[in-house]
Amino acid sequence: MTTEQARAERDQGDIAALAKGGRTNFLGFLVRLAGMLPFLFIAGRLYGAEALGRYASAIVVIELTAMICSMGEKRGLAQRLAEAPDVHPTNLVFDGMLVAAIASGLASAFFWLVPAPMFPSGQYTGLDRLIVLAIPGYALTEIVLAAQAYRFDIGATVRSRSIVLPWTLSILAGALWFVIPASGLSMAYLASVYAGLLTALWSFLRSYGLPRGWRPSPRAMARMTLRALPLATADAIEWGTRRLDIFILGLFAAPAAVGVYYVAQQVASLPQKLKTSFEPILGPVITRNLKERNYGAIARQVCQVGFWITAAQAGIALALGIPGEAVMGLVGPHFVGGTGALAFLLSAEVVAATAVVSEAALIYVARLRNLMISLGTIGFQAIVTVGAMIVVERLGWPETFKAAGAAAALMLSLGVASLVKSRVLARILGERINNWRWALVIAGAPAIIVGWLATRLPEWAELAFGIPAILLAYGWVIWRYGFGPEDRVLFRRNLEHGAPDADGAPANDLTEARP
């Protein structure tokens, strides 16, 4: 077999591995959807928009802090494991966990003493302050699941984040309303984070085992921390762009408006979880191709996965956005005012797909440039969001317009990030990066017609029959006219090629260097 034939076969194997990982995590997305909808219904109907708004403001700070404390290990751990084959992998993972535990412990102590950033409205109980204990649990879960993803164990992420966490959150939120209604959401969230951590640790210990001869080295951990700072910052910024809107809205709007926006964001973020279906597999595949300088394969994989994500998110956006009033009304009548915000947020997830897949490669080939673009994106978003808040206040528009303004600012900033990051990656690889296809428009047309007809039905029928009909119309057309043979690999269970060996995914540090 020639070198070119071997490379072509390996490329097909990479696409197969990406498809298999995406399928597994897509099932997790559906399960997570089933778990989060009861939570939104319980939180909206029992606790109300104001309590939900206070809860949303708190977990924004908690999860952003936890992401920073994980030191970029969500994506950087794969590279560390690949570069040190002689070191017991569990020891390397424990190094990262120890650094995260120390950082998150300090952060928890700070927010316990200074709770104002978590509760900008100033309304909270003594039990609510205990939510700071979720920071270590969330950060450690990120690292443990990253270790499992390196070995292509996507099932661990599905069990922890898509089954245990949302269902624990939903069940406890309902139960605790009868016991501690003032703090039930906070305590349910805290318990769900640690339930997810224990589930992830069970899989991790079975796969990696306990460390062998592990002795923490302050010098080695300091080097790891310094090296991880650009990636950790990029992770925090990427996550922060999806939460900055809530933080700013909490400063300018009442808690009830924040609660309405949070519900819209949770519904809209469901398709955003689709990107995580491919992220754990895409990283190791890219790092191996970088070592082999197979830049054409990287471009093909980025475009392939980008189209898969865009196609799926566009279909879900149409299915949830067209009957938006009925979807928001399911949580409660006073949440219908967030329909405009929901439409903008769903559109934001579609335009963000290109930025997401481009960044998956940029963090390895242009780490600092990617960081600068991300900083520019979140700065631009902050300026546009604050500007929208000021305009709404001066024109005397309702609070729900502030929510729509924050969502529109997010959509605009993510669209700009997609354009910039795809152009930068294309220039570095010397290959075209574009996941847009006109078949998306062709598939959207019949879906919009079906959706418009569905809105003429009673609300219960609009949800029960309209959403599946929109998805069916869109799915049939995109399958018939948009998906080629390589695209349809995503739906094949018996693949010719297996997943690439995780041990064969090392990469050199190519930060800021053209390959």
Coordinates of C-alpha atoms in Angstrom, one line a residue:
M1 CA 0.0 0.0 0.0
T2 CA 1.4 3.4 -1.0
T3 CA 1.8 6.3 1.5
E4 CA -1.0 8.2 -0.2
Q5 CA -3.3 5.2 0.0
A6 CA -2.5 4.7 3.7
R7 CA -3.1 8.4 4.3
A8 CA -6.4 8.3 2.5
E9 CA -7.5 5.2 4.4
R10 CA -6.5 6.9 7.7
D11 CA -8.5 10.0 6.7
Q12 CA -11.6 7.8 6.2
G13 CA -11.0 6.2 9.6
D14 CA -10.8 9.7 11.2
I15 CA -14.2 10.7 9.6
A16 CA -15.6 7.4 10.9
A17 CA -14.3 8.0 14.4
L18 CA -15.7 11.6 14.4
A19 CA -19.1 10.2 13.2
K20 CA -19.1 7.4 15.8
G21 CA -18.3 9.9 18.6
G22 CA -20.8 12.3 17.4
R23 CA -23.6 9.7 17.2
T24 CA -22.9 8.6 20.8
N25 CA -22.9 12.1 22.2
F26 CA -26.0 13.0 20.1
L27 CA -27.9 10.3 21.9
G28 CA -26.7 12.0 25.1
F29 CA -28.0 15.3 23.8
L30 CA -31.5 13.8 23.4
V31 CA -31.3 12.4 26.9
R32 CA -30.1 15.7 28.3
L33 CA -33.0 17.4 26.5
A34 CA -35.4 15.0 28.2
G35 CA -33.8 15.8 31.6
M36 CA -33.6 19.6 31.3
L37 CA -37.2 20.2 30.1
P38 CA -38.7 18.9 33.4
F39 CA -36.3 21.2 35.2
L40 CA -37.3 24.3 33.3
F41 CA -41.0 23.4 33.8
I42 CA -40.5 22.9 37.5
A43 CA -38.4 26.0 38.0
G44 CA -40.7 28.2 36.0
R45 CA -44.0 26.9 37.4
L46 CA -43.0 26.4 41.0
Y47 CA -40.2 28.8 41.8
G48 CA -41.1 31.6 39.3
A49 CA -39.1 33.9 37.0
E50 CA -37.5 35.9 39.8
A51 CA -36.0 32.9 41.7
L52 CA -34.9 31.5 38.4
G53 CA -33.2 34.8 37.6
R54 CA -31.2 34.8 40.9
Y55 CA -30.2 31.2 40.2
A56 CA -29.1 32.0 36.7
S57 CA -26.9 34.9 37.9
A58 CA -25.2 32.7 40.5
I59 CA -24.4 29.7 38.2
V60 CA -22.9 32.0 35.5
V61 CA -20.2 33.0 38.0
I62 CA -19.8 29.5 39.4
E63 CA -19.4 27.7 36.1
L64 CA -17.1 30.4 34.6
T65 CA -14.9 30.3 37.6
A66 CA -14.8 26.5 37.4
M67 CA -13.8 26.6 33.8
I68 CA -10.9 28.9 34.6
C69 CA -9.9 26.7 37.5
S70 CA -9.8 23.6 35.3
M71 CA -6.7 25.2 33.6
G72 CA -7.7 24.4 30.0
E73 CA -7.5 20.6 30.7
K74 CA -10.7 20.1 28.8
R75 CA -8.7 20.4 25.6
G76 CA -5.1 20.5 26.8
L77 CA -5.0 17.2 28.6
A78 CA -5.0 15.2 25.4
Q79 CA -1.8 17.0 24.3
R80 CA -0.1 16.4 27.7
L81 CA -1.0 12.7 27.6
A82 CA 0.3 12.3 24.1
E83 CA 3.6 14.1 24.8
A84 CA 4.5 12.0 27.8
P85 CA 3.9 8.3 26.9
D86 CA 6.5 7.1 29.5
V87 CA 4.6 8.7 32.4
H88 CA 1.7 6.8 33.9
P89 CA -1.4 8.6 32.5
T90 CA -3.2 8.6 35.8
N91 CA -0.4 10.6 37.4
L92 CA -0.6 13.2 34.7
V93 CA -4.4 13.5 35.2
F94 CA -3.9 13.7 39.0
D95 CA -1.5 16.6 38.5
G96 CA -4.2 18.5 36.7
M97 CA -6.8 17.6 39.2
L98 CA -4.6 18.8 42.1
V99 CA -4.0 22.2 40.5
A100 CA -7.7 22.5 39.7
A101 CA -8.6 21.5 43.3
I102 CA -6.3 24.2 44.8
A103 CA -7.4 26.9 42.4
S104 CA -11.1 26.1 42.8
G105 CA -10.8 25.9 46.6
L106 CA -9.3 29.4 46.7
A107 CA -12.0 30.7 44.4
S108 CA -14.8 29.1 46.5
A109 CA -13.4 30.8 49.6
F110 CA -13.3 34.1 47.9
F111 CA -16.9 34.0 46.7
W112 CA -18.1 32.7 50.1
L113 CA -16.6 35.9 51.6
V114 CA -17.7 38.1 48.7
P115 CA -21.0 36.8 47.3
A116 CA -22.0 40.0 45.6
P117 CA -20.8 38.9 42.1
M118 CA -23.0 35.8 42.3
F119 CA -26.1 37.7 43.5
P120 CA -26.1 41.1 41.9
S121 CA -29.6 41.8 43.1
G122 CA -28.4 41.3 46.7
Q123 CA -31.1 38.7 47.4
Y124 CA -29.9 35.4 48.7
T125 CA -30.1 33.0 51.7
G126 CA -27.5 31.4 53.8
L127 CA -28.0 28.1 52.0
D128 CA -27.7 29.9 48.6
R129 CA -24.1 30.8 49.5
L130 CA -23.2 27.1 49.7
I131 CA -23.4 27.0 45.9
V132 CA -19.7 28.1 45.9
L133 CA -18.9 24.4 46.8
A134 CA -19.9 23.5 43.2
I135 CA -16.8 25.2 41.8
P136 CA -14.4 22.3 42.7
G137 CA -16.9 19.6 41.7
Y138 CA -17.5 21.2 38.2
A139 CA -13.8 21.8 37.6
L140 CA -12.8 18.3 38.5
T141 CA -15.5 16.8 36.4
E142 CA -14.2 18.7 33.3
I143 CA -10.7 17.1 33.8
V144 CA -12.0 13.6 34.4
L145 CA -14.2 13.6 31.4
A146 CA -11.4 15.0 29.2
A147 CA -9.2 12.0 30.3
Q148 CA -12.0 9.7 29.2
A149 CA -12.5 11.5 25.9
Y150 CA -8.8 11.0 25.2
R151 CA -9.5 7.2 25.2
F152 CA -12.6 7.8 23.0
D153 CA -14.9 7.0 25.9
I154 CA -17.7 9.4 25.1
G155 CA -20.2 7.3 27.1
A156 CA -18.7 8.7 30.3
T157 CA -19.7 12.2 29.3
V158 CA -23.1 11.1 28.3
R159 CA -23.7 9.3 31.6
S160 CA -22.4 12.2 33.7
R161 CA -23.5 15.3 31.9
S162 CA -26.6 14.1 30.0
I163 CA -28.2 11.6 32.3
V164 CA -27.1 11.9 36.0
L165 CA -26.7 15.7 36.2
P166 CA -29.9 17.0 34.5
W167 CA -32.1 14.3 36.1
T168 CA -30.7 14.8 39.5
L169 CA -31.2 18.6 39.1
S170 CA -34.8 18.1 37.9
I171 CA -35.8 15.6 40.6
L172 CA -34.2 17.5 43.5
A173 CA -35.6 20.9 42.3
G174 CA -39.1 19.4 42.5
A175 CA -38.6 17.7 45.9
L176 CA -36.8 20.6 47.6
W177 CA -39.5 23.1 46.7
F178 CA -41.6 21.4 49.4
V179 CA -38.7 21.6 52.0
I180 CA -36.7 24.7 51.3
P181 CA -38.5 26.7 48.5
A182 CA -36.2 29.7 49.0
S183 CA -33.0 27.8 48.2
G184 CA -34.2 24.6 46.4
L185 CA -32.7 25.5 43.1
S186 CA -29.2 26.2 44.5
M187 CA -29.1 23.0 46.6
A188 CA -30.4 20.9 43.7
Y189 CA -27.7 22.3 41.4
L190 CA -25.0 21.6 44.0
A191 CA -26.1 18.0 44.5
S192 CA -26.3 17.5 40.7
V193 CA -22.7 18.7 40.1
Y194 CA -21.3 16.2 42.6
A195 CA -23.6 13.4 41.4
G196 CA -22.1 14.0 37.9
L197 CA -18.5 14.0 39.3
L198 CA -19.0 10.7 41.1
T199 CA -20.4 9.2 37.9
A200 CA -17.4 10.5 35.9
L201 CA -14.9 9.2 38.6
W202 CA -16.4 5.7 38.5
S203 CA -15.7 5.5 34.7
F204 CA -12.2 7.1 35.1
L205 CA -11.0 4.8 37.9
R206 CA -12.2 1.7 35.9
S207 CA -10.3 3.0 32.8
Y208 CA -7.1 4.5 34.2
G209 CA -6.9 3.0 37.7
L210 CA -5.2 4.6 40.7
P211 CA -1.9 6.6 40.3
R212 CA 1.4 4.8 40.7
G213 CA 4.2 6.4 42.7
W214 CA 2.6 9.8 42.3
R215 CA 4.2 12.6 44.1
P216 CA 3.1 16.2 43.4
S217 CA 5.9 18.3 42.0
P218 CA 5.2 22.0 42.5
R219 CA 7.7 22.9 39.8
A220 CA 6.1 20.6 37.2
M221 CA 2.6 21.8 38.1
A222 CA 3.8 25.5 37.9
R223 CA 5.1 24.8 34.4
M224 CA 1.8 23.1 33.4
T225 CA -0.2 26.0 34.7
L226 CA 1.9 28.6 32.8
R227 CA 1.6 26.6 29.6
A228 CA -2.1 26.1 30.1
L229 CA -3.0 29.8 30.7
P230 CA -3.7 30.7 27.0
L231 CA -5.8 27.7 26.5
A232 CA -7.6 28.1 29.9
T233 CA -8.3 31.7 29.1
A234 CA -9.6 30.8 25.6
D235 CA -11.9 28.1 27.1
A236 CA -13.2 30.6 29.7
I237 CA -13.8 33.2 27.0
E238 CA -15.5 30.7 24.7
W239 CA -17.8 29.7 27.5
G240 CA -18.1 33.3 28.8
T241 CA -19.5 34.5 25.4
R242 CA -22.6 32.3 26.2
R243 CA -23.0 33.7 29.7
L244 CA -21.8 37.3 29.5
D245 CA -25.3 38.3 28.2
I246 CA -26.9 37.0 31.4
F247 CA -24.3 38.7 33.6
I248 CA -24.8 42.1 31.9
L249 CA -28.6 41.6 31.8
G250 CA -28.5 41.0 35.6
L251 CA -26.9 44.4 36.0
F252 CA -29.4 46.3 33.9
A253 CA -32.7 44.3 34.3
A254 CA -34.8 42.9 37.1
P255 CA -34.3 39.3 38.3
A256 CA -37.6 38.3 36.6
A257 CA -36.3 39.5 33.2
V258 CA -33.1 37.5 33.8
G259 CA -35.2 34.4 34.6
V260 CA -37.2 34.7 31.3
Y261 CA -33.9 35.1 29.4
Y262 CA -32.4 32.1 31.2
V263 CA -35.2 29.9 30.1
A264 CA -34.8 31.1 26.5
Q265 CA -31.1 30.5 26.7
Q266 CA -31.5 27.0 28.1
V267 CA -33.9 26.0 25.3
A268 CA -31.5 27.6 22.7
S269 CA -28.4 26.0 24.2
L270 CA -29.7 22.5 23.6
P271 CA -28.6 22.5 20.0
Q272 CA -25.3 24.2 21.1
K273 CA -24.6 20.9 23.0
L274 CA -24.3 19.3 19.6
K275 CA -20.8 20.8 19.1
T276 CA -19.6 18.9 22.2
S277 CA -20.7 15.7 20.4
F278 CA -17.6 16.0 18.2
E279 CA -15.2 18.1 20.3
P280 CA -13.7 15.2 22.4
I281 CA -12.9 13.2 19.2
L282 CA -11.9 16.1 17.0
G283 CA -9.0 17.2 19.2
P284 CA -7.0 13.9 19.1
V285 CA -7.7 13.5 15.4
I286 CA -6.4 17.0 14.7
T287 CA -3.3 16.6 16.8
R288 CA -2.3 13.4 15.0
N289 CA -2.7 15.0 11.6
L290 CA -0.7 18.0 12.7
K291 CA 2.2 15.8 13.6
E292 CA 2.0 14.2 10.2
R293 CA 1.6 17.7 8.6
N294 CA -1.6 16.4 6.9
Y295 CA -3.2 19.9 6.7
G296 CA -5.6 19.0 3.9
A297 CA -7.1 16.3 6.1
I298 CA -7.5 18.8 9.0
A299 CA -9.4 21.2 6.7
R300 CA -11.7 18.4 5.4
Q301 CA -12.4 17.3 8.9
V302 CA -13.1 20.8 10.2
C303 CA -15.5 21.5 7.2
Q304 CA -17.1 18.1 7.5
V305 CA -17.9 18.4 11.2
G306 CA -18.8 22.0 10.8
F307 CA -21.5 21.1 8.2
W308 CA -22.8 18.3 10.4
I309 CA -23.2 20.7 13.3
T310 CA -24.7 23.6 11.2
A311 CA -27.2 21.3 9.5
A312 CA -28.4 19.8 12.8
Q313 CA -28.5 23.2 14.6
A314 CA -30.4 24.8 11.8
G315 CA -33.1 22.1 11.9
I316 CA -33.5 22.3 15.6
A317 CA -33.5 26.1 15.5
L318 CA -36.4 26.0 13.0
A319 CA -38.3 23.4 15.0
L320 CA -38.0 25.4 18.3
G321 CA -38.0 28.9 16.9
I322 CA -41.1 28.8 14.7
P323 CA -43.4 27.6 17.5
G324 CA -41.4 29.7 20.0
E325 CA -44.4 31.2 21.8
A326 CA -45.7 27.7 22.5
V327 CA -42.3 26.5 23.6
M328 CA -41.8 29.4 26.1
G329 CA -45.4 29.2 27.2
L330 CA -44.8 25.6 28.3
V331 CA -42.6 26.9 31.1
G332 CA -45.2 29.5 32.2
P333 CA -47.4 32.2 30.7
H334 CA -45.1 35.0 31.8
F335 CA -42.2 33.5 29.9
V336 CA -43.8 34.1 26.5
G337 CA -42.2 37.5 26.4
G338 CA -38.8 35.8 25.8
T339 CA -39.8 34.5 22.4
G340 CA -37.8 37.2 20.6
A341 CA -34.7 36.4 22.6
L342 CA -35.2 32.7 21.9
A343 CA -35.2 33.4 18.1
F344 CA -32.0 35.4 18.3
L345 CA -30.3 32.8 20.5
L346 CA -31.2 29.9 18.2
S347 CA -29.8 31.9 15.2
A348 CA -26.7 32.6 17.2
E349 CA -26.0 28.8 17.6
V350 CA -26.3 28.3 13.9
V351 CA -23.8 31.1 13.0
A352 CA -21.4 30.0 15.7
A353 CA -20.7 26.6 14.3
T354 CA -17.9 27.7 12.0
A355 CA -16.1 29.5 14.9
V356 CA -16.4 26.4 17.0
V357 CA -14.9 23.9 14.6
S358 CA -12.2 26.4 13.5
E359 CA -11.1 27.0 17.1
A360 CA -10.8 23.2 17.5
A361 CA -7.8 23.5 15.2
L362 CA -6.6 27.0 16.1
I363 CA -5.9 26.1 19.7
Y364 CA -3.1 23.8 18.4
V365 CA -1.6 25.9 15.5
A366 CA -2.2 29.5 16.6
R367 CA -3.0 29.4 20.3
L368 CA -2.2 33.0 21.0
R369 CA -3.9 34.4 17.9
N370 CA -7.0 32.4 18.8
L371 CA -6.9 33.9 22.3
M372 CA -6.6 37.4 20.9
I373 CA -9.6 36.8 18.6
S374 CA -11.6 35.4 21.5
L375 CA -10.8 38.4 23.6
G376 CA -11.9 40.7 20.8
T377 CA -15.1 38.8 20.4
I378 CA -16.1 39.0 24.0
G379 CA -15.1 42.6 24.2
F380 CA -17.2 43.4 21.1
Q381 CA -20.1 41.4 22.6
A382 CA -19.9 43.4 25.9
I383 CA -20.0 46.7 24.1
V384 CA -22.9 45.8 21.9
T385 CA -24.9 44.3 24.8
V386 CA -24.4 47.3 27.0
G387 CA -25.3 49.5 24.1
A388 CA -28.5 47.6 23.6
M389 CA -29.4 47.9 27.3
I390 CA -28.9 51.7 27.2
V391 CA -31.0 52.1 24.0
V392 CA -33.9 50.1 25.5
E393 CA -33.9 52.1 28.7
R394 CA -33.8 55.5 26.9
L395 CA -36.6 54.5 24.5
G396 CA -38.7 53.2 27.5
W397 CA -39.3 49.8 25.9
P398 CA -40.3 46.8 28.1
E399 CA -37.8 44.7 30.0
T400 CA -38.3 41.8 27.5
F401 CA -36.7 44.0 24.8
K402 CA -33.5 44.0 26.9
A403 CA -33.4 40.3 26.7
A404 CA -33.9 40.4 23.0
G405 CA -31.1 43.0 22.7
A406 CA -28.7 40.8 24.7
A407 CA -29.5 37.8 22.4
A408 CA -29.0 39.9 19.2
A409 CA -25.6 41.1 20.5
L410 CA -24.6 37.5 21.1
M411 CA -25.7 36.5 17.6
L412 CA -23.7 39.4 16.0
S413 CA -20.5 38.7 17.9
L414 CA -20.5 35.0 17.2
G415 CA -21.1 35.7 13.5
V416 CA -18.1 38.0 13.4
A417 CA -16.0 35.4 15.3
S418 CA -16.9 32.7 12.8
L419 CA -15.7 34.8 9.9
V420 CA -12.5 35.8 11.5
K421 CA -11.5 32.4 12.9
S422 CA -12.3 30.5 9.7
R423 CA -10.2 33.0 7.6
V424 CA -7.2 32.7 10.0
L425 CA -7.3 28.9 10.0
A426 CA -7.6 28.9 6.2
R427 CA -4.5 31.1 5.9
I428 CA -2.5 28.9 8.3
L429 CA -3.4 25.6 6.7
G430 CA -3.4 26.9 3.1
E431 CA -6.8 25.3 2.6
R432 CA -10.4 26.6 2.2
I433 CA -12.5 26.5 5.4
N434 CA -16.2 26.8 4.7
N435 CA -19.1 24.7 6.1
W436 CA -21.9 26.6 4.3
R437 CA -24.0 24.8 1.7
W438 CA -27.0 26.2 -0.2
A439 CA -28.8 22.9 0.7
L440 CA -29.4 24.5 4.1
V441 CA -31.6 27.2 2.5
I442 CA -33.4 24.6 0.3
A443 CA -34.2 22.4 3.3
G444 CA -35.3 25.4 5.4
A445 CA -38.0 26.6 2.9
P446 CA -40.4 23.6 3.4
A447 CA -39.7 23.5 7.1
I448 CA -40.8 27.2 7.4
I449 CA -44.0 26.5 5.4
V450 CA -44.8 23.5 7.6
G451 CA -44.0 25.5 10.7
W452 CA -46.3 28.4 9.7
L453 CA -49.1 25.9 9.2
A454 CA -48.4 24.4 12.6
T455 CA -48.8 27.8 14.3
R456 CA -52.4 27.8 13.2
L457 CA -53.1 24.7 15.4
P458 CA -53.9 24.8 19.1
E459 CA -50.9 25.2 21.3
W460 CA -50.7 21.5 22.4
A461 CA -51.0 20.3 18.8
E462 CA -48.4 22.9 17.7
L463 CA -45.9 21.3 20.1
A464 CA -46.9 17.7 19.8
F465 CA -47.2 17.6 16.0
G466 CA -45.7 20.8 14.7
I467 CA -42.1 20.3 16.0
P468 CA -41.8 16.7 14.7
A469 CA -43.3 17.8 11.3
I470 CA -40.8 20.7 11.0
L471 CA -37.9 18.3 11.7
L472 CA -39.3 15.7 9.3
A473 CA -39.7 18.2 6.5
Y474 CA -36.2 19.7 7.0
G475 CA -34.5 16.4 7.6
W476 CA -35.9 14.7 4.5
V477 CA -34.8 17.6 2.2
I478 CA -31.3 18.0 3.7
W479 CA -30.8 14.2 3.5
R480 CA -31.9 14.1 -0.1
Y481 CA -30.2 17.2 -1.5
G482 CA -27.6 18.2 1.1
F483 CA -25.9 15.1 2.3
G484 CA -23.3 13.3 0.2
P485 CA -21.7 9.9 0.8
E486 CA -19.2 11.2 3.4
D487 CA -22.0 13.1 5.2
R488 CA -24.1 9.9 5.6
V489 CA -21.2 8.2 7.4
L490 CA -22.7 10.0 10.5
F491 CA -25.7 7.6 10.4
R492 CA -24.0 4.3 9.7
R493 CA -23.5 2.1 12.7
N494 CA -21.3 -0.5 11.1
L495 CA -18.3 1.5 9.8
E496 CA -15.6 0.0 7.7
H497 CA -12.9 1.9 9.5
G498 CA -12.3 1.9 13.2
A499 CA -11.4 4.8 15.4
P500 CA -7.8 5.9 15.4
D501 CA -5.7 4.7 18.3
A502 CA -5.7 7.3 21.0
D503 CA -2.1 6.6 21.7
G504 CA -1.3 7.7 18.2
A505 CA -2.5 11.2 18.6
P506 CA 0.5 13.2 19.7
A507 CA 1.2 16.7 18.5
N508 CA 4.1 19.1 18.8
D509 CA 3.6 22.5 20.3
L510 CA 2.9 24.5 17.1
T511 CA 1.8 27.6 19.0
E512 CA 1.9 30.6 16.7
A513 CA 4.0 28.8 14.1
R514 CA 2.9 28.2 10.6
P515 CA 3.0 24.4 9.9

